[in-house]
Amino acid sequence: MRLSDAIEQFIKTMMMEDAPQIELKRNELAEYFRCAPSQINYVLATRFTPEHGYVIESRRGGGGYIRIFRIEHDSSRQLLYTLHERIGDSIDEHAAANLIQQLYEREIATRSEALLMQSAISAQALSLPIPAEMKNTLRAKILKSMLMQIACKDQHSSKEGQHALR
């Protein structure tokens, strides 16, 4: 396992044990993993982003800290608002895949739903002779449409859902 993967897993394990937020000291974490503080910064900057479902707050200096918050979704309405804000009018394949992974990890989307969403927004599915910007716009529209269905799935009975497919 690579060092960055180990650091990520360590932080995620701490978050599961405690609460949806933790406070860390960058230097102490670097000491624990016997690495430079910049390695901790790298992991935080690449793996604990809003696209991955996290917000980071930090304060530098002697009493400095890093707080990592897991973005919580209390309702379908809040989920939709957050996702629309994060997706915007355009999203690249990597950011969309991260968002889908986050939905699966939080059990908002089932494995089957996540795989279908991933397939629908993939480069292969959008292999059209159009500019990348247009593909990202199309990807955002497809993803938003699928997310609306997922957000609504708990509000409708499975019988109504089956009827809608006929």
XYZ file of C-alpha atoms in Angstrom:
166
model
C 0.000 0.000 0.000
C 1.332 3.421 -0.936
C 1.935 5.973 1.790
C -0.774 8.322 0.501
C -3.289 5.440 0.537
C -2.288 4.558 4.109
C -2.709 8.163 5.258
C -6.120 8.385 3.575
C -7.306 5.133 5.179
C -6.023 6.235 8.591
C -7.968 9.502 8.408
C -11.134 7.806 7.120
C -10.923 5.225 9.926
C -10.628 8.026 12.492
C -13.706 9.680 11.004
C -15.752 6.493 11.242
C -14.812 5.934 14.876
C -15.410 9.478 16.099
C -17.867 11.680 14.288
C -18.425 13.284 10.910
C -15.577 15.677 11.803
C -12.078 15.248 13.184
C -9.261 17.557 14.166
C -5.661 16.705 13.343
C -2.231 18.240 13.774
C -0.357 18.104 10.462
C 3.084 17.738 12.084
C 1.928 14.996 14.460
C 0.396 13.064 11.579
C 3.594 13.499 9.546
C 5.626 12.240 12.504
C 3.328 9.236 12.908
C 3.776 8.273 9.240
C 7.437 9.347 9.190
C 6.939 11.608 6.219
C 7.140 15.286 5.345
C 4.150 17.490 6.231
C 3.841 18.189 2.498
C 2.815 14.531 2.026
C -0.066 15.122 4.443
C -0.980 18.277 2.495
C -0.990 16.275 -0.729
C -3.376 13.651 0.669
C -5.695 16.304 2.079
C -5.683 18.340 -1.141
C -6.370 15.373 -3.408
C -8.495 12.967 -1.368
C -10.489 15.107 1.052
C -12.067 17.578 -1.346
C -15.725 18.613 -1.691
C -15.920 16.275 -4.708
C -15.010 13.448 -2.349
C -17.517 14.664 0.252
C -15.228 16.587 2.618
C -14.478 20.137 3.652
C -11.168 21.069 5.252
C -10.593 23.966 7.608
C -7.067 24.709 8.782
C -5.179 27.132 10.974
C -1.433 27.477 10.753
C 1.005 28.177 13.545
C 1.921 26.634 16.888
C -1.659 25.938 17.924
C -2.612 25.142 14.355
C -4.946 22.362 13.369
C -6.688 20.736 10.463
C -10.392 20.003 10.776
C -11.955 17.638 8.295
C -15.728 17.654 7.977
C -17.745 15.040 6.142
C -20.479 16.715 4.136
C -23.737 15.273 5.406
C -26.963 15.107 3.463
C -29.990 15.136 5.723
C -32.611 14.961 3.023
C -33.106 14.384 -0.672
C -33.771 18.096 -1.091
C -30.471 19.044 0.556
C -28.680 16.360 -1.451
C -30.082 17.714 -4.698
C -29.140 21.284 -3.846
C -25.588 20.309 -2.890
C -25.112 18.186 -5.988
C -26.478 20.809 -8.343
C -24.087 23.321 -6.820
C -21.115 20.982 -7.084
C -21.871 19.724 -10.578
C -22.866 23.036 -12.093
C -23.293 23.189 -15.859
C -20.286 21.010 -16.617
C -18.345 18.189 -14.980
C -15.398 16.139 -16.185
C -15.338 12.355 -16.031
C -12.934 12.194 -13.075
C -14.978 14.573 -10.876
C -18.202 12.765 -11.814
C -16.669 9.402 -10.938
C -15.561 10.757 -7.548
C -19.061 12.019 -6.852
C -20.590 8.654 -7.798
C -18.089 6.846 -5.574
C -19.024 9.150 -2.699
C -22.733 8.389 -3.206
C -21.989 4.678 -3.121
C -19.754 4.900 -0.027
C -22.471 6.812 1.817
C -25.090 4.295 0.731
C -27.109 6.956 -1.069
C -26.747 4.952 -4.283
C -26.671 1.179 -4.484
C -23.757 -0.594 -6.134
C -25.939 -1.272 -9.160
C -27.002 2.376 -9.423
C -23.420 3.567 -9.062
C -22.219 1.223 -11.795
C -25.006 2.337 -14.133
C -24.249 5.999 -13.464
C -20.530 5.408 -14.008
C -21.264 3.685 -17.293
C -23.580 6.447 -18.509
C -21.072 9.256 -17.870
C -17.986 7.370 -19.081
C -15.768 8.536 -21.919
C -16.871 5.470 -23.868
C -20.568 6.341 -23.558
C -19.867 9.921 -24.590
C -17.518 9.084 -27.457
C -19.111 11.558 -29.811
C -17.320 13.759 -32.326
C -17.898 16.880 -30.221
C -15.551 19.068 -28.146
C -14.665 17.944 -24.611
C -16.483 20.976 -23.186
C -19.746 19.826 -24.758
C -19.180 16.291 -23.440
C -18.721 17.690 -19.928
C -21.947 19.679 -20.277
C -23.800 16.597 -21.463
C -22.234 14.540 -18.643
C -23.497 17.088 -16.083
C -27.041 16.937 -17.461
C -27.062 13.128 -17.480
C -25.642 12.934 -13.960
C -28.115 15.485 -12.574
C -31.017 13.601 -14.135
C -29.902 10.306 -12.604
C -29.329 11.927 -9.217
C -32.844 13.348 -9.237
C -34.182 9.816 -9.725
C -32.066 8.503 -6.859
C -33.155 11.350 -4.590
C -36.778 10.550 -5.375
C -36.522 6.754 -5.054
C -37.381 6.748 -1.352
C -40.401 8.974 -1.898
C -42.068 6.585 -4.350
C -43.062 3.013 -3.775
C -41.423 0.393 -5.943
C -44.820 -0.228 -7.542
C -45.016 3.369 -8.799
C -41.426 3.090 -10.042
C -42.270 -0.042 -12.023
C -45.332 1.659 -13.488
C -43.219 4.607 -14.634
C -40.970 2.256 -16.612
C -43.835 0.770 -18.651
